[in-house]
């Protein structure tokens, strides 16, 4: 490692900024990060970025609720980060955006 090399965290932060700014191009795989310091292979960097996302999520609070799908009326108990909008949760029937909390109290 070179002495003036960026730390792993700095790399990830820069990478996240890059992704935010070029999200569509990166997703379409027509744009690669223009970082000379990246000797690593592109996929490894992406994986590392995902690890970072998981690390952040680990610090979030989770909520456990009984949900019901308004499309198929399936009920299930789900655990998800409290910041997750209910409209993003998916029922096993494949419907996204139909889940609401039943209000069922949960045992401690
Ligand atoms: Zn459903």
mmCIF file of C-alpha atoms in Angstrom, residues 3-98:
data_model
loop_
_atom_site.group_PDB
_atom_site.id
_atom_site.type_symbol
_atom_site.label_atom_id
_atom_site.label_comp_id
_atom_site.label_asym_id
_atom_site.label_seq_id
_atom_site.Cartn_x
_atom_site.Cartn_y
_atom_site.Cartn_z
ATOM 1 C CA UNK A 3 1.419 5.894 1.960
ATOM 2 C CA UNK A 4 -0.734 8.495 0.266
ATOM 3 C CA UNK A 5 -3.336 5.941 -0.682
ATOM 4 C CA UNK A 6 -6.904 6.713 0.368
ATOM 5 C CA UNK A 7 -8.333 4.731 3.216
ATOM 6 C CA UNK A 8 -10.956 2.129 2.451
ATOM 7 C CA UNK A 9 -13.650 4.341 3.985
ATOM 8 C CA UNK A 10 -12.622 7.327 1.847
ATOM 9 C CA UNK A 11 -12.734 5.148 -1.235
ATOM 10 C CA UNK A 12 -16.209 3.916 -0.372
ATOM 11 C CA UNK A 13 -17.420 7.456 0.350
ATOM 12 C CA UNK A 14 -16.036 8.694 -2.952
ATOM 13 C CA UNK A 15 -17.509 5.724 -4.703
ATOM 14 C CA UNK A 16 -20.920 6.419 -3.189
ATOM 15 C CA UNK A 17 -20.716 10.026 -4.337
ATOM 16 C CA UNK A 18 -19.790 8.829 -7.789
ATOM 17 C CA UNK A 19 -22.728 6.415 -7.838
ATOM 18 C CA UNK A 20 -25.133 9.134 -6.677
ATOM 19 C CA UNK A 21 -23.954 11.459 -9.426
ATOM 20 C CA UNK A 22 -23.872 8.845 -12.199
ATOM 21 C CA UNK A 23 -26.474 6.357 -11.053
ATOM 22 C CA UNK A 24 -28.139 5.848 -14.418
ATOM 23 C CA UNK A 25 -24.934 5.500 -16.398
ATOM 24 C CA UNK A 26 -23.475 3.072 -13.894
ATOM 25 C CA UNK A 27 -26.647 0.980 -13.904
ATOM 26 C CA UNK A 28 -26.585 0.911 -17.676
ATOM 27 C CA UNK A 29 -22.937 -0.149 -17.322
ATOM 28 C CA UNK A 30 -21.768 2.507 -19.751
ATOM 29 C CA UNK A 31 -19.859 4.504 -17.201
ATOM 30 C CA UNK A 32 -16.969 3.296 -15.065
ATOM 31 C CA UNK A 33 -15.532 5.210 -12.157
ATOM 32 C CA UNK A 34 -12.659 7.414 -13.304
ATOM 33 C CA UNK A 35 -10.500 6.710 -10.264
ATOM 34 C CA UNK A 36 -6.822 5.989 -10.881
ATOM 35 C CA UNK A 37 -6.451 4.752 -7.355
ATOM 36 C CA UNK A 38 -8.724 1.841 -8.111
ATOM 37 C CA UNK A 39 -6.320 -0.981 -8.808
ATOM 38 C CA UNK A 40 -9.063 -3.264 -7.649
ATOM 39 C CA UNK A 41 -11.357 -4.910 -10.051
ATOM 40 C CA UNK A 42 -14.642 -3.098 -10.644
ATOM 41 C CA UNK A 43 -16.833 -5.912 -9.326
ATOM 42 C CA UNK A 44 -14.864 -6.091 -6.108
ATOM 43 C CA UNK A 45 -15.382 -2.378 -5.565
ATOM 44 C CA UNK A 46 -19.104 -2.758 -6.160
ATOM 45 C CA UNK A 47 -19.239 -5.597 -3.647
ATOM 46 C CA UNK A 48 -17.387 -3.495 -1.133
ATOM 47 C CA UNK A 49 -19.883 -0.743 -1.697
ATOM 48 C CA UNK A 50 -22.685 -3.187 -0.979
ATOM 49 C CA UNK A 51 -20.941 -4.331 2.212
ATOM 50 C CA UNK A 52 -20.969 -0.732 3.281
ATOM 51 C CA UNK A 53 -24.703 -0.538 2.707
ATOM 52 C CA UNK A 54 -25.211 -3.630 4.832
ATOM 53 C CA UNK A 55 -23.039 -2.177 7.602
ATOM 54 C CA UNK A 56 -25.193 0.942 7.703
ATOM 55 C CA UNK A 57 -28.381 -1.105 7.776
ATOM 56 C CA UNK A 58 -27.090 -3.124 10.700
ATOM 57 C CA UNK A 59 -27.200 0.042 12.782
ATOM 58 C CA UNK A 60 -30.807 0.756 11.920
ATOM 59 C CA UNK A 61 -33.729 -0.138 14.074
ATOM 60 C CA UNK A 62 -35.961 -2.900 12.823
ATOM 61 C CA UNK A 63 -39.680 -3.247 13.120
ATOM 62 C CA UNK A 64 -41.663 -6.459 13.368
ATOM 63 C CA UNK A 65 -45.267 -6.264 12.237
ATOM 64 C CA UNK A 66 -48.051 -8.419 10.975
ATOM 65 C CA UNK A 67 -48.854 -7.210 7.478
ATOM 66 C CA UNK A 68 -51.684 -7.975 5.123
ATOM 67 C CA UNK A 69 -51.589 -7.757 1.348
ATOM 68 C CA UNK A 70 -54.573 -5.830 0.001
ATOM 69 C CA UNK A 71 -54.291 -7.681 -3.268
ATOM 70 C CA UNK A 72 -54.391 -11.332 -2.170
ATOM 71 C CA UNK A 73 -55.246 -10.915 1.561
ATOM 72 C CA UNK A 74 -52.227 -13.000 2.582
ATOM 73 C CA UNK A 75 -51.044 -12.140 6.111
ATOM 74 C CA UNK A 76 -47.450 -12.483 7.215
ATOM 75 C CA UNK A 77 -45.078 -11.300 9.871
ATOM 76 C CA UNK A 78 -42.289 -9.211 8.448
ATOM 77 C CA UNK A 79 -39.169 -7.644 9.869
ATOM 78 C CA UNK A 80 -37.783 -4.594 8.114
ATOM 79 C CA UNK A 81 -35.774 -1.457 8.861
ATOM 80 C CA UNK A 82 -38.110 1.160 10.369
ATOM 81 C CA UNK A 83 -37.218 3.596 7.587
ATOM 82 C CA UNK A 84 -38.544 1.231 4.907
ATOM 83 C CA UNK A 85 -41.756 2.628 3.398
ATOM 84 C CA UNK A 86 -44.522 0.018 3.558
ATOM 85 C CA UNK A 87 -45.178 0.684 -0.121
ATOM 86 C CA UNK A 88 -41.814 -0.941 -0.901
ATOM 87 C CA UNK A 89 -42.565 -4.236 0.830
ATOM 88 C CA UNK A 90 -43.362 -7.207 -1.348
ATOM 89 C CA UNK A 91 -45.972 -9.858 -0.701
ATOM 90 C CA UNK A 92 -45.258 -13.469 -1.638
ATOM 91 C CA UNK A 93 -47.874 -13.035 -4.397
ATOM 92 C CA UNK A 94 -45.400 -10.630 -5.985
ATOM 93 C CA UNK A 95 -47.423 -7.462 -5.362
ATOM 94 C CA UNK A 96 -45.395 -4.478 -4.221
ATOM 95 C CA UNK A 97 -47.162 -1.600 -2.533
ATOM 96 C CA UNK A 98 -50.177 -3.489 -1.191
#
